[in-house]
Amino acid sequence: MKHGIVIACMMGLVIAGGAYAADDSTNAPPVPHRPMRPMVDNLLGPRILDELALTSDQQTKYNALDANFKNDVAKWRANNSQSGSTNTNAAAGGNRQELRTLRRSYIEKLRTFLTADQNAKLTEAIQNGPGRGRRGGGPEGAGNPPPQPPPAGSPPPQPPPPANN
């Protein structure tokens, strides 16, 4: 008897929860899947551009360079899509290398109007690459592992002194 009552209550909760979820008008549709490399056509991604903090003159030069890069990538794709069905894996790897070489040539053109500090930031961002940087959105040091516990038998750590404001 008790089991029947418990089961009936659980079913009532499940049904009520389902009805509430179906009636909730704040449910947004699921976010569509993004491709793995959404910025392939751009010379630099938005994260790197934000780090560089280009001046208005530099931004104008970058926009012109980026437009030329996009045109060259479009030409490269048009030339490589015609024979795309007959390419072997080795040939496709060679085609990707052509695109990398094209991107590197434009990066070198970009470096000509960047400051030394911006060039250093660009070099660091390129070395870290997409997906190779520090993970997590927390403050600096958030990606560090937690400190090791003290060995057994040692005195407990002392709390820091109170801050005088």
Short mmCIF file of C-alpha atoms in Angstrom, two decimals, residues 5 11 28 32-33 47 56 60 86 94 99 109 128 136 154-155:
data_model
loop_
_atom_site.label_atom_id
_atom_site.label_comp_id
_atom_site.label_asym_id
_atom_site.label_seq_id
_atom_site.Cartn_x
_atom_site.Cartn_y
_atom_site.Cartn_z
CA ILE A 5 1.21 5.84 -2.65
CA MET A 11 4.29 10.11 -11.00
CA ALA A 28 15.05 29.25 -25.64
CA PRO A 32 23.08 25.76 -33.08
CA HIS A 33 26.37 23.92 -33.42
CA ARG A 47 40.41 37.57 -29.45
CA SER A 56 42.38 53.71 -35.73
CA THR A 60 42.18 50.88 -41.25
CA THR A 86 40.43 13.93 -57.33
CA GLY A 94 49.78 20.21 -49.61
CA LEU A 99 46.85 28.28 -47.32
CA LYS A 109 52.66 42.32 -43.93
CA ASN A 128 49.55 29.64 -28.25
CA GLY A 136 38.97 28.74 -17.78
CA SER A 154 53.42 19.45 10.50
CA PRO A 155 51.77 22.46 12.18
#
